[in-house]
Amino acid sequence: MRIGMIGSGALGLYYGSMLQRSGQDVHFLLRRDYHAIQQNGLQICSCNGDFHLPQVSGYQTPEEIGQVDLVIVGLKTISNHHLIELVSPLLGTNTAILTLQNGLGNEELLADAFGAEHVLGGVAFLCSNRGEPGTVHHLGEGKIRLGEFAGGLSQRGRNLAEMFRVAGVPCDAVSDLRRARWEKLVWNIPFNGLSALLEKDVTDILNHPSSKELVRELMFEVIAGANAQDLEEPIAGPEFSQQLITFTENMDHYRPSMMIDREEGLPLELEAIYAIPLQQAQAVGIKMAKIEMLHTLLDFSEAYIPR
Amino acid sequence: MRIGMIGSGALGLYYGSMLQRSGQDVHFLLRRDYHAIQQNGLQICSCNGDFHLPQVSGYQTPEEIGQVDLVIVGLKTISNHHLIELVSPLLGTNTAILTLQNGLGNEELLADAFGAEHVLGGVAFLCSNRGEPGTVHHLGEGKIRLGEFAGGLSQRGRNLAEMFRVAGVPCDAVSDLRRARWEKLVWNIPFNGLSALLEKDVTDILNHPSSKELVRELMFEVIAGANAQDLEEPIAGPEFSQQLITFTENMDHYRPSMMIDREEGLPLELEAIYAIPLQQAQAVGIKMAKIEMLHTLLDFSEAYIPR
């Protein structure tokens, strides 16, 4: 399958390299890593075993990539104002677009521009960071849950899930993408925001009883917001949040992407991870008070980051 | 009147010097500023006019001060584990103790140790900072509202208020000290905590629409907690909070004491300003959710301050 990867950060480079290694024809739109990858290929340092791709098809503009069968979007949502112009040159009549971006609102953006029938979304549970240009560190996890933006379980969705699994990436096709998106927010909303605000990693946050309790309360608020969204099946509050906390306790001082963005002085993904979920909850009458406060604190501190 | 000042920070030095200037016999327990004040006296740089006291009675132990008619407590509440041993040597049968400390719980501590009949409390609306040793900067305000811990309007309370007024310190005696304490918390809880957490002054916080809104919400929570405490008269929510916001908008980049403590790496007054108010609200069935979250964030960040 001819695949275009738009947004080649830690997530895009990791999944793209796994797909290429399994025989897919992957074309990466590159920015920071372009020259390094042209020269030395792509190095994946993975907890499942390191590997190196000496030949990688890298590009500096989407026009050079041209039409593909599948666009995978790994772009930071803070660059979503470029999303349509970056994806557009890759589209043919039957091209599928799979966005693996964080938070809410990404599928909507693509569907409005290109038609809902092109759009799938996926949530990635991946611990990865970029290293030196041309190097990605895969620290753990990696599972994807993907589904049709329009809802339901399609053959196309099943085929993409199979493609990822063949490439060594655990992947399920789900019928309720919205539920999967909200489930991921149950992790992202507490851990991304608190780690960026407090500049402490997930282990530090969970080691302190009152901040661990705050994580749990934030999770309950997300679940309340989620379960008011008319999901196929509600998220089971206490069990699911406990499961995520246990899962996170097994991460050794993992630094969420938003914490790294803050350290590097990059803009935070506040729109996709906080503002839109808050709007969607409010639209169905759910006030997520502590999440609103966390968003305010993050948004305030953004105003004072020199850029 | 023979007065002992226990806790000679910006607040203790300012009020003590005003009282001494008006003819009261003030004795300061000093620590950081002892040598500077012995040598050069006390310099008050005040928005109402600078003045200098060349002779100041300073001591390094409370035993040297001995019995007084009035103890004024200006100690940081983080040193309350020393409060009883510091006050005890100054007490005679009729000594009054007036605590001007922040937050809740201070009168209770004194009353438990010495008897409620000795104890008055006051809330000080004072913008002052310490400068070089021997120097205090009085930036604005200064009004005190004081009352009996046991409640009611006493002759003793009226006399003390008159003494402050004669010294140029606006002062009212009030019958409901608890209400006055909670009223001050309506300011302290949002501004102290947010400024320390975000390391931004009150003007920065009020200049940003969403943090200004958060200030208002935190104020509403304090007022709800206050009005459940069986006060003589409830605090009028929207009017009072708007009044405080307007008052604070007129402060030019004022840095609350907790922000300065955080910058100097000193412990924050979390117990008196957050933990005890949260307990007292919870005891009457009021959950102050955003205040609880602010307390958690501050408490968490305290754990990582090297000391």
Coordinates of C-alpha atoms in Angstrom, one line a residue:
Chain A
M1 CA 0.0 0.0 0.0
R2 CA 1.3 3.5 -0.9
I3 CA 1.2 5.5 2.4
G4 CA 1.9 9.1 3.0
M5 CA 2.9 10.1 6.5
I6 CA 2.0 13.7 7.3
G7 CA 3.6 14.9 10.5
S8 CA 6.7 12.9 11.2
G9 CA 7.4 13.4 14.9
A10 CA 8.0 10.6 17.3
L11 CA 4.6 9.0 16.5
G12 CA 4.7 9.4 12.8
L13 CA 8.3 8.2 12.4
Y14 CA 7.7 5.2 14.7
Y15 CA 4.5 3.9 13.0
G16 CA 5.8 4.8 9.6
S17 CA 9.0 2.9 10.1
M18 CA 7.2 -0.2 11.5
L19 CA 5.0 -0.2 8.4
Q20 CA 7.9 0.3 6.0
R21 CA 9.8 -2.5 7.7
S22 CA 6.8 -4.8 7.1
G23 CA 6.9 -4.1 3.4
Q24 CA 4.6 -1.1 3.0
D25 CA 5.6 1.7 0.6
V26 CA 5.8 4.6 3.1
H27 CA 6.5 8.3 2.1
F28 CA 7.4 10.7 4.9
L29 CA 6.8 14.4 4.9
L30 CA 9.8 15.6 6.9
R31 CA 10.9 18.9 8.4
R32 CA 13.4 18.8 11.3
D33 CA 14.7 15.3 10.4
Y34 CA 14.9 15.7 6.6
H35 CA 18.6 16.0 6.1
A36 CA 19.6 13.6 8.8
I37 CA 17.3 10.9 7.4
Q38 CA 18.3 11.5 3.8
Q39 CA 21.9 11.0 4.9
N40 CA 21.7 8.2 7.4
G41 CA 18.2 6.7 7.2
L42 CA 16.1 6.2 10.2
Q43 CA 17.1 4.7 13.5
I44 CA 14.4 3.3 15.9
C45 CA 15.6 2.5 19.4
S46 CA 12.8 0.4 20.6
C47 CA 12.1 -1.5 23.8
N48 CA 11.1 -4.3 21.5
G49 CA 14.5 -4.3 19.7
D50 CA 16.3 -1.6 17.8
F51 CA 16.3 -1.4 14.0
H52 CA 17.6 0.8 11.2
L53 CA 16.0 1.7 7.9
P54 CA 18.9 2.8 5.6
Q55 CA 16.6 3.9 2.7
V56 CA 13.7 6.2 3.6
S57 CA 11.6 8.1 1.2
G58 CA 11.6 11.6 2.7
Y59 CA 10.1 14.8 1.2
Q60 CA 9.9 18.4 2.1
T61 CA 6.6 19.2 0.4
P62 CA 3.4 17.1 0.2
E63 CA 3.2 17.8 -3.6
E64 CA 6.4 15.7 -4.1
I65 CA 4.7 12.7 -2.4
G66 CA 1.6 12.9 -4.7
Q67 CA -1.4 10.5 -4.5
V68 CA -1.4 7.7 -2.0
D69 CA -3.8 5.0 -0.9
L70 CA -3.6 6.0 2.8
V71 CA -2.6 9.2 4.5
I72 CA -1.6 8.8 8.1
V73 CA -1.7 12.1 10.0
G74 CA 0.7 12.4 13.0
L75 CA 0.8 16.2 13.0
K76 CA 0.8 18.1 16.3
T77 CA -2.7 19.6 16.6
I78 CA -1.2 23.0 17.1
S79 CA -0.3 22.9 13.4
N80 CA -3.9 22.0 12.4
H81 CA -4.2 25.3 10.5
H82 CA -1.9 23.7 7.9
L83 CA -3.6 20.3 8.0
I84 CA -5.8 20.7 4.9
E85 CA -3.1 22.1 2.7
L86 CA -0.7 19.3 3.8
V87 CA -3.1 16.5 3.2
S88 CA -4.8 17.7 0.0
P89 CA -2.0 16.9 -2.5
L90 CA -2.0 13.3 -1.4
L91 CA -5.7 12.6 -2.1
G92 CA -7.2 10.5 -4.8
T93 CA -10.8 9.4 -5.1
N94 CA -10.4 6.4 -2.8
T95 CA -7.7 7.6 -0.5
A96 CA -8.3 6.9 3.1
I97 CA -7.1 9.4 5.8
L98 CA -6.3 8.1 9.2
T99 CA -5.6 10.7 11.8
L100 CA -3.7 9.5 14.9
Q101 CA -3.5 13.0 16.4
N102 CA -4.3 13.8 20.0
G103 CA -7.6 14.9 21.3
L104 CA -10.8 15.9 19.7
G105 CA -11.7 17.9 16.6
N106 CA -9.3 16.4 14.0
E107 CA -11.6 14.1 12.1
E108 CA -14.1 16.9 11.9
L109 CA -11.6 19.2 10.3
L110 CA -10.7 16.5 7.7
A111 CA -14.3 15.5 7.1
D112 CA -15.4 19.1 6.5
A113 CA -12.6 19.6 3.9
F114 CA -12.6 16.2 2.1
G115 CA -15.8 14.4 3.0
A116 CA -16.5 12.1 5.9
E117 CA -16.2 9.0 3.8
H118 CA -12.5 9.5 3.5
V119 CA -11.8 9.9 7.2
L120 CA -10.8 7.4 9.9
G121 CA -9.4 8.2 13.3
G122 CA -7.2 6.2 15.6
V123 CA -6.0 6.7 19.2
A124 CA -2.4 5.6 19.8
F125 CA -1.2 4.4 23.2
L126 CA 2.4 5.0 22.5
C127 CA 5.3 6.1 24.7
S128 CA 7.9 7.5 22.3
N129 CA 10.1 10.6 22.1
R130 CA 12.3 12.0 19.4
G131 CA 16.0 11.8 19.9
E132 CA 18.7 13.3 17.7
P133 CA 17.5 14.0 14.1
G134 CA 16.9 10.6 12.4
T135 CA 16.4 8.8 15.7
V136 CA 13.2 7.8 17.6
H137 CA 13.0 6.3 21.0
H138 CA 10.2 3.9 21.5
L139 CA 9.9 3.5 25.2
G140 CA 6.8 1.3 25.5
E141 CA 3.3 0.5 24.4
G142 CA 2.2 1.3 20.9
K143 CA -1.3 -0.1 20.5
I144 CA -3.7 1.7 18.1
R145 CA -7.5 1.6 18.2
L146 CA -9.0 2.9 15.0
G147 CA -12.4 3.4 13.5
E148 CA -14.5 5.2 10.9
F149 CA -15.3 8.9 11.6
A150 CA -18.8 8.1 10.3
G151 CA -19.1 5.3 12.8
G152 CA -19.5 1.5 12.5
L153 CA -17.1 -1.2 11.7
S154 CA -16.0 -1.1 8.1
Q155 CA -14.0 -3.6 6.0
R156 CA -11.5 -0.7 5.3
G157 CA -11.0 -0.3 9.1
R158 CA -10.5 -4.0 9.6
N159 CA -7.9 -4.1 6.8
L160 CA -6.0 -1.2 8.2
A161 CA -6.0 -2.8 11.6
E162 CA -4.7 -6.0 10.0
M163 CA -2.0 -4.0 8.2
F164 CA -0.7 -2.6 11.5
R165 CA -0.8 -6.0 13.2
V166 CA 1.2 -7.5 10.4
A167 CA 3.7 -4.7 11.0
G168 CA 4.0 -5.6 14.7
V169 CA 1.7 -2.9 16.0
P170 CA -1.1 -4.1 18.1
C171 CA -4.3 -2.7 16.6
D172 CA -8.0 -3.1 16.9
A173 CA -10.7 -1.7 14.6
V174 CA -13.6 -0.3 16.8
S175 CA -17.1 0.6 15.8
D176 CA -17.3 3.6 18.2
L177 CA -14.4 5.9 17.4
R178 CA -15.8 8.6 19.7
R179 CA -15.6 6.4 22.7
A180 CA -12.0 5.4 21.9
R181 CA -11.1 9.1 21.6
W182 CA -12.7 9.9 25.0
E183 CA -11.0 6.9 26.6
K184 CA -7.7 8.2 25.6
L185 CA -8.6 11.6 27.0
V186 CA -9.1 9.9 30.3
W187 CA -5.3 9.5 30.3
N188 CA -4.3 12.6 28.4
I189 CA -6.3 15.2 30.3
P190 CA -4.8 14.5 33.7
F191 CA -1.3 13.4 32.8
N192 CA -0.4 15.8 29.9
G193 CA -1.7 18.8 31.7
L194 CA -0.4 18.2 35.2
S195 CA 3.1 17.2 33.9
A196 CA 3.3 20.3 31.8
L197 CA 2.0 22.6 34.5
L198 CA 4.1 21.1 37.4
E199 CA 7.1 20.1 35.2
K200 CA 7.1 16.6 36.8
D201 CA 6.7 13.2 35.2
V202 CA 3.9 10.7 35.6
T203 CA 5.8 8.8 38.3
D204 CA 6.4 11.9 40.4
I205 CA 2.7 12.8 40.1
L206 CA 1.5 9.4 41.2
N207 CA 4.0 9.2 44.0
H208 CA 2.3 12.0 45.8
P209 CA -1.1 11.0 47.4
S210 CA -3.0 14.2 46.9
S211 CA -1.9 14.7 43.2
K212 CA -2.7 11.0 42.6
E213 CA -6.1 11.7 44.0
L214 CA -6.4 14.7 41.7
V215 CA -5.5 12.5 38.7
R216 CA -8.4 10.2 39.7
E217 CA -10.8 13.1 40.1
L218 CA -9.8 14.5 36.7
M219 CA -10.4 11.1 35.2
F220 CA -13.8 10.9 36.7
E221 CA -14.7 14.2 35.2
V222 CA -13.6 13.1 31.8
I223 CA -15.6 9.9 32.1
A224 CA -18.7 11.9 33.1
G225 CA -18.2 14.1 30.1
A226 CA -17.6 11.0 27.9
N227 CA -20.7 9.1 29.1
A228 CA -22.9 12.1 28.3
Q229 CA -21.8 11.9 24.6
D230 CA -24.3 9.1 23.7
L231 CA -21.6 6.4 23.3
E232 CA -22.5 2.9 22.2
E233 CA -21.5 1.7 25.6
P234 CA -20.6 3.9 28.6
I235 CA -17.0 3.9 30.1
A236 CA -17.0 2.1 33.4
G237 CA -15.6 4.9 35.7
P238 CA -13.8 3.4 38.7
E239 CA -12.6 0.3 36.9
F240 CA -11.3 2.1 33.8
S241 CA -9.6 4.9 35.8
Q242 CA -8.0 2.4 38.2
Q243 CA -6.7 0.4 35.1
L244 CA -5.1 3.5 33.6
I245 CA -3.5 4.5 36.9
T246 CA -2.1 1.0 37.4
F247 CA -0.9 1.1 33.7
T248 CA 0.8 4.4 34.4
E249 CA 2.4 3.3 37.7
N250 CA 4.3 0.8 35.5
M251 CA 5.8 3.5 33.4
D252 CA 9.2 4.5 34.8
H253 CA 9.3 8.3 35.0
Y254 CA 7.6 8.7 31.6
R255 CA 7.4 12.3 30.4
P256 CA 4.2 13.0 28.5
S257 CA 4.4 14.8 25.2
M258 CA 2.9 18.0 26.7
M259 CA 5.6 18.1 29.4
I260 CA 8.3 17.8 26.7
D261 CA 6.6 20.5 24.6
R262 CA 6.6 22.8 27.7
E263 CA 10.3 22.1 28.4
E264 CA 11.2 22.8 24.8
G265 CA 9.1 26.0 24.8
L266 CA 6.7 24.6 22.1
P267 CA 3.0 25.5 22.1
L268 CA 0.8 23.0 24.0
E269 CA -2.0 21.0 22.4
L270 CA -4.6 22.8 24.6
E271 CA -7.3 23.1 21.9
A272 CA -7.5 19.4 21.1
I273 CA -7.0 18.0 24.6
Y274 CA -8.8 20.6 26.7
A275 CA -10.8 23.3 24.9
I276 CA -12.8 21.1 22.5
P277 CA -13.5 18.3 25.1
L278 CA -14.7 21.1 27.5
Q279 CA -17.0 22.5 24.8
Q280 CA -18.4 19.0 23.9
A281 CA -19.1 18.3 27.6
Q282 CA -20.7 21.6 28.1
A283 CA -22.8 21.1 25.0
V284 CA -24.5 18.2 26.8
G285 CA -24.7 19.9 30.1
I286 CA -21.7 18.5 31.9
K287 CA -19.4 20.9 33.8
M288 CA -15.9 19.5 34.2
A289 CA -14.8 22.0 36.9
K290 CA -11.3 20.8 37.7
I291 CA -10.5 20.2 34.0
E292 CA -11.6 23.7 33.3
M293 CA -9.3 25.0 36.0
L294 CA -6.4 22.9 34.7
H295 CA -7.0 24.3 31.2
T296 CA -7.1 27.9 32.6
L297 CA -3.8 27.4 34.4
L298 CA -2.1 25.9 31.3
D299 CA -3.6 28.6 29.0
F300 CA -2.4 31.3 31.4
S301 CA 1.1 30.0 31.7
E302 CA 1.3 29.7 27.8
A303 CA 0.8 33.5 27.6
Y304 CA 4.1 34.0 29.4
I305 CA 6.3 31.6 27.4
P306 CA 8.6 33.7 25.2
R307 CA 8.2 32.7 21.6
Chain B
M1 CA 1.0 50.5 76.5
R2 CA 3.8 47.9 76.7
I3 CA 3.6 45.9 73.5
G4 CA 5.6 42.8 72.5
M5 CA 5.8 42.1 68.7
I6 CA 6.3 38.4 68.0
G7 CA 7.2 37.8 64.4
S8 CA 8.8 40.8 62.9
G9 CA 8.5 40.4 59.2
A10 CA 7.1 43.0 56.9
L11 CA 3.8 43.1 58.8
G12 CA 5.2 43.0 62.3
L13 CA 7.8 45.7 61.6
Y14 CA 5.4 47.9 59.9
Y15 CA 2.6 47.9 62.5
G16 CA 5.1 47.9 65.3
S17 CA 6.9 51.0 64.0
M18 CA 3.6 52.8 63.4
L19 CA 2.7 52.1 67.1
Q20 CA 6.1 53.1 68.4
R21 CA 6.0 56.3 66.4
S22 CA 2.7 57.2 68.0
G23 CA 4.2 56.8 71.5
Q24 CA 3.6 53.2 72.4
D25 CA 6.3 51.2 74.1
V26 CA 7.0 48.5 71.5
H27 CA 9.4 45.6 71.9
F28 CA 10.3 43.6 68.9
L29 CA 11.4 39.9 68.9
L30 CA 13.8 40.0 65.9
R31 CA 15.7 37.4 64.0
R32 CA 16.9 38.3 60.5
D33 CA 16.9 42.0 61.2
Y34 CA 18.4 42.0 64.7
H35 CA 21.9 43.3 64.0
A36 CA 20.8 45.8 61.3
I37 CA 18.2 47.3 63.6
Q38 CA 20.4 47.5 66.6
Q39 CA 22.9 49.3 64.5
N40 CA 20.8 51.6 62.3
G41 CA 17.3 51.5 63.7
L42 CA 14.3 50.8 61.5
Q43 CA 13.6 52.4 58.1
I44 CA 10.0 52.5 56.9
C45 CA 9.6 53.4 53.2
S46 CA 5.9 54.1 53.0
C47 CA 3.6 55.3 50.3
N48 CA 2.2 57.6 53.0
G49 CA 5.7 59.1 53.7
D50 CA 9.0 57.5 54.8
F51 CA 10.1 57.6 58.4
H52 CA 13.0 56.3 60.5
L53 CA 13.1 55.1 64.1
P54 CA 16.7 55.5 65.3
Q55 CA 16.0 53.7 68.6
V56 CA 14.2 50.4 68.5
S57 CA 14.0 47.8 71.4
G58 CA 15.0 44.6 69.7
Y59 CA 15.5 41.2 71.3
Q60 CA 16.6 37.8 70.3
T61 CA 14.6 35.8 72.8
P62 CA 11.0 36.4 74.2
E63 CA 12.3 36.0 77.8
E64 CA 14.3 39.2 77.4
I65 CA 11.1 41.1 76.5
G66 CA 9.2 39.8 79.6
Q67 CA 5.6 40.7 80.5
V68 CA 3.6 43.1 78.3
D69 CA 0.1 44.4 78.2
L70 CA -0.4 43.4 74.6
V71 CA 1.3 40.7 72.4
I72 CA 0.9 41.2 68.7
V73 CA 1.6 38.1 66.7
G74 CA 2.9 38.6 63.1
L75 CA 4.6 35.3 62.9
K76 CA 4.3 33.3 59.6
T77 CA 1.9 30.5 60.3
I78 CA 4.5 28.0 59.1
S79 CA 6.3 28.7 62.4
N80 CA 3.2 28.1 64.5
H81 CA 4.8 25.0 66.1
H82 CA 6.9 27.7 67.9
L83 CA 4.0 30.0 68.6
I84 CA 3.2 29.0 72.2
E85 CA 6.8 29.0 73.4
L86 CA 7.4 32.4 71.8
V87 CA 4.3 34.0 73.3
S88 CA 4.3 32.4 76.8
P89 CA 7.1 34.5 78.4
L90 CA 5.3 37.7 77.6
L91 CA 2.0 36.9 79.3
G92 CA 0.7 38.3 82.6
T93 CA -2.8 37.9 84.1
N94 CA -4.3 40.6 81.9
T95 CA -2.2 40.4 78.8
A96 CA -4.2 40.5 75.6
I97 CA -2.9 38.6 72.6
L98 CA -3.8 39.9 69.1
T99 CA -2.8 37.6 66.2
L100 CA -2.6 39.3 62.8
Q101 CA -1.5 36.1 61.1
N102 CA -2.9 34.8 57.9
G103 CA -5.7 32.3 57.5
L104 CA -7.5 30.2 60.1
G105 CA -6.5 28.3 63.1
N106 CA -4.3 30.8 64.9
E107 CA -6.6 32.1 67.5
E108 CA -7.6 28.5 68.3
L109 CA -4.0 27.6 69.0
L110 CA -3.5 30.5 71.3
A111 CA -6.9 30.0 73.1
D112 CA -6.1 26.3 73.7
A113 CA -2.8 27.2 75.3
F114 CA -3.6 30.4 77.2
G115 CA -7.4 30.6 77.5
A116 CA -9.9 32.2 75.0
E117 CA -10.3 35.3 77.2
H118 CA -6.7 36.4 76.3
V119 CA -7.2 36.1 72.6
L120 CA -8.1 38.6 69.9
G121 CA -7.6 38.2 66.2
G122 CA -7.2 40.7 63.4
V123 CA -7.1 40.7 59.7
A124 CA -4.6 43.0 58.1
F125 CA -5.1 44.4 54.6
L126 CA -1.5 45.4 54.1
C127 CA 0.7 45.5 51.1
S128 CA 4.2 45.4 52.4
N129 CA 7.5 43.6 51.7
R130 CA 10.8 43.4 53.6
G131 CA 13.7 45.1 52.0
E132 CA 17.3 45.0 53.2
P133 CA 17.6 44.1 56.9
G134 CA 16.2 47.0 58.8
T135 CA 14.0 48.3 56.0
V136 CA 10.3 47.7 55.3
H137 CA 8.5 48.8 52.2
H138 CA 4.9 49.8 52.8
L139 CA 3.3 49.7 49.3
G140 CA -0.3 50.4 50.1
E141 CA -3.3 49.7 52.3
G142 CA -2.8 48.8 55.9
K143 CA -6.3 48.6 57.4
I144 CA -6.9 46.2 60.3
R145 CA -10.2 44.7 61.4
L146 CA -10.0 43.1 64.8
G147 CA -12.3 41.3 67.2
E148 CA -12.5 38.9 70.2
F149 CA -11.9 35.2 69.5
A150 CA -14.8 34.6 71.9
G151 CA -17.0 36.8 69.8
G152 CA -18.8 40.1 70.5
L153 CA -17.7 43.7 70.6
S154 CA -15.6 44.2 73.7
Q155 CA -14.3 47.5 75.3
R156 CA -10.8 46.0 74.9
G157 CA -11.3 45.5 71.2
R158 CA -12.5 49.1 70.8
N159 CA -9.5 50.4 72.7
L160 CA -7.1 48.5 70.6
A161 CA -8.8 49.8 67.4
E162 CA -8.5 53.3 68.8
M163 CA -4.8 52.8 69.5
F164 CA -4.2 51.7 65.9
R165 CA -6.2 54.6 64.6
V166 CA -4.2 57.1 66.7
A167 CA -1.1 55.5 65.2
G168 CA -2.3 56.2 61.7
V169 CA -3.5 52.7 61.0
P170 CA -7.1 52.5 59.9
C171 CA -8.7 50.0 62.2
D172 CA -12.2 48.8 63.1
A173 CA -13.3 46.5 66.0
V174 CA -15.8 44.0 64.7
S175 CA -18.1 41.7 66.6
D176 CA -17.8 38.7 64.2
L177 CA -14.1 37.9 63.9
R178 CA -14.8 34.7 62.0
R179 CA -16.5 36.6 59.3
A180 CA -13.6 39.0 59.0
R181 CA -11.2 36.1 58.7
W182 CA -13.2 34.5 55.9
E183 CA -13.6 37.8 54.1
K184 CA -9.8 38.0 54.0
L185 CA -9.6 34.5 52.7
V186 CA -11.8 35.6 49.8
W187 CA -8.7 37.6 48.7
N188 CA -5.9 35.3 50.0
I189 CA -7.1 32.0 48.6
P190 CA -7.1 33.0 44.9
F191 CA -4.3 35.5 44.8
N192 CA -1.8 34.0 47.2
G193 CA -2.1 30.5 45.6
L194 CA -2.3 31.4 42.0
S195 CA 0.6 33.9 42.2
A196 CA 2.8 31.3 44.0
L197 CA 1.8 28.5 41.6
L198 CA 2.1 30.5 38.4
E199 CA 4.9 32.8 39.6
K200 CA 3.0 35.8 38.3
D201 CA 1.7 38.9 40.2
V202 CA -1.9 40.0 40.8
T203 CA -1.9 42.3 37.8
D204 CA -0.7 39.6 35.4
I205 CA -3.4 37.3 36.8
L206 CA -6.2 39.8 36.3
N207 CA -5.0 40.8 32.9
H208 CA -5.8 37.4 31.5
P209 CA -9.6 36.8 31.0
S210 CA -9.6 33.2 31.9
S211 CA -7.5 33.5 35.0
K212 CA -9.5 36.5 36.1
E213 CA -12.6 34.3 35.8
L214 CA -10.9 31.6 37.8
V215 CA -10.1 34.2 40.5
R216 CA -13.8 35.0 40.6
E217 CA -14.8 31.3 40.8
L218 CA -12.4 30.7 43.6
M219 CA -13.8 33.7 45.4
F220 CA -17.3 32.3 45.0
E221 CA -16.2 29.0 46.5
V222 CA -14.7 30.8 49.6
I223 CA -17.9 32.8 50.0
A224 CA -20.0 29.6 49.9
G225 CA -17.7 28.0 52.5
A226 CA -17.9 31.2 54.6
N227 CA -21.6 31.5 54.5
A228 CA -22.1 28.0 55.7
Q229 CA -20.2 28.9 58.9
D230 CA -23.1 30.5 60.7
L231 CA -21.8 34.0 60.5
E232 CA -23.7 36.9 62.0
E233 CA -24.4 38.2 58.5
P234 CA -23.6 36.4 55.2
I235 CA -21.0 37.7 52.8
A236 CA -22.7 39.1 49.7
G237 CA -21.1 37.0 47.0
P238 CA -21.1 38.9 43.7
E239 CA -20.7 42.4 45.2
F240 CA -17.9 41.5 47.6
S241 CA -15.9 39.6 45.1
Q242 CA -16.3 42.4 42.5
Q243 CA -15.2 44.9 45.1
L244 CA -12.0 42.8 45.9
I245 CA -11.2 42.4 42.2
T246 CA -11.6 46.2 41.6
F247 CA -9.4 46.8 44.6
T248 CA -6.8 44.4 43.3
E249 CA -6.9 45.9 39.8
N250 CA -5.7 49.1 41.4
M251 CA -2.6 47.4 42.8
D252 CA 0.3 47.8 40.4
H253 CA 1.9 44.4 39.9
Y254 CA 1.6 43.6 43.6
R255 CA 3.4 40.4 44.6
P256 CA 1.5 38.5 47.4
S257 CA 3.4 37.1 50.3
M258 CA 3.1 33.6 49.1
M259 CA 4.6 34.4 45.7
I260 CA 7.5 36.0 47.5
D261 CA 7.9 33.0 49.8
R262 CA 7.9 30.7 46.7
E263 CA 10.5 32.8 45.0
E264 CA 12.7 32.8 48.1
G265 CA 12.3 29.0 48.5
L266 CA 10.4 29.5 51.8
P267 CA 7.6 27.1 52.9
L268 CA 4.1 28.4 51.9
E269 CA 1.4 29.0 54.5
L270 CA -0.8 26.2 53.0
E271 CA -2.2 25.0 56.3
A272 CA -3.7 28.3 57.5
I273 CA -4.8 29.5 54.1
Y274 CA -5.9 26.3 52.4
A275 CA -6.0 23.1 54.6
I276 CA -7.9 24.5 57.6
P277 CA -10.5 26.5 55.5
L278 CA -11.0 23.3 53.4
Q279 CA -11.6 21.3 56.6
Q280 CA -13.9 23.9 58.1
A281 CA -16.0 24.0 54.9
Q282 CA -16.1 20.3 54.6
A283 CA -17.2 20.0 58.2
V284 CA -20.4 21.9 57.2
G285 CA -20.9 20.0 54.0
I286 CA -19.4 22.4 51.5
K287 CA -17.0 21.1 48.9
M288 CA -14.7 23.8 47.5
A289 CA -13.5 21.8 44.5
K290 CA -11.3 24.3 42.7
I291 CA -9.7 25.4 46.0
E292 CA -9.0 21.8 46.8
M293 CA -7.3 21.5 43.5
L294 CA -5.3 24.6 44.0
H295 CA -4.2 23.3 47.4
T296 CA -3.2 20.0 45.8
L297 CA -1.1 21.7 43.1
L298 CA 0.7 23.9 45.7
D299 CA 1.2 21.1 48.1
F300 CA 2.6 18.9 45.3
S301 CA 5.0 21.6 44.1
E302 CA 6.2 22.2 47.7
A303 CA 7.4 18.6 47.8
Y304 CA 9.9 19.4 45.1
I305 CA 11.4 22.6 46.5
P306 CA 14.9 21.9 47.7
R307 CA 15.3 22.8 51.4

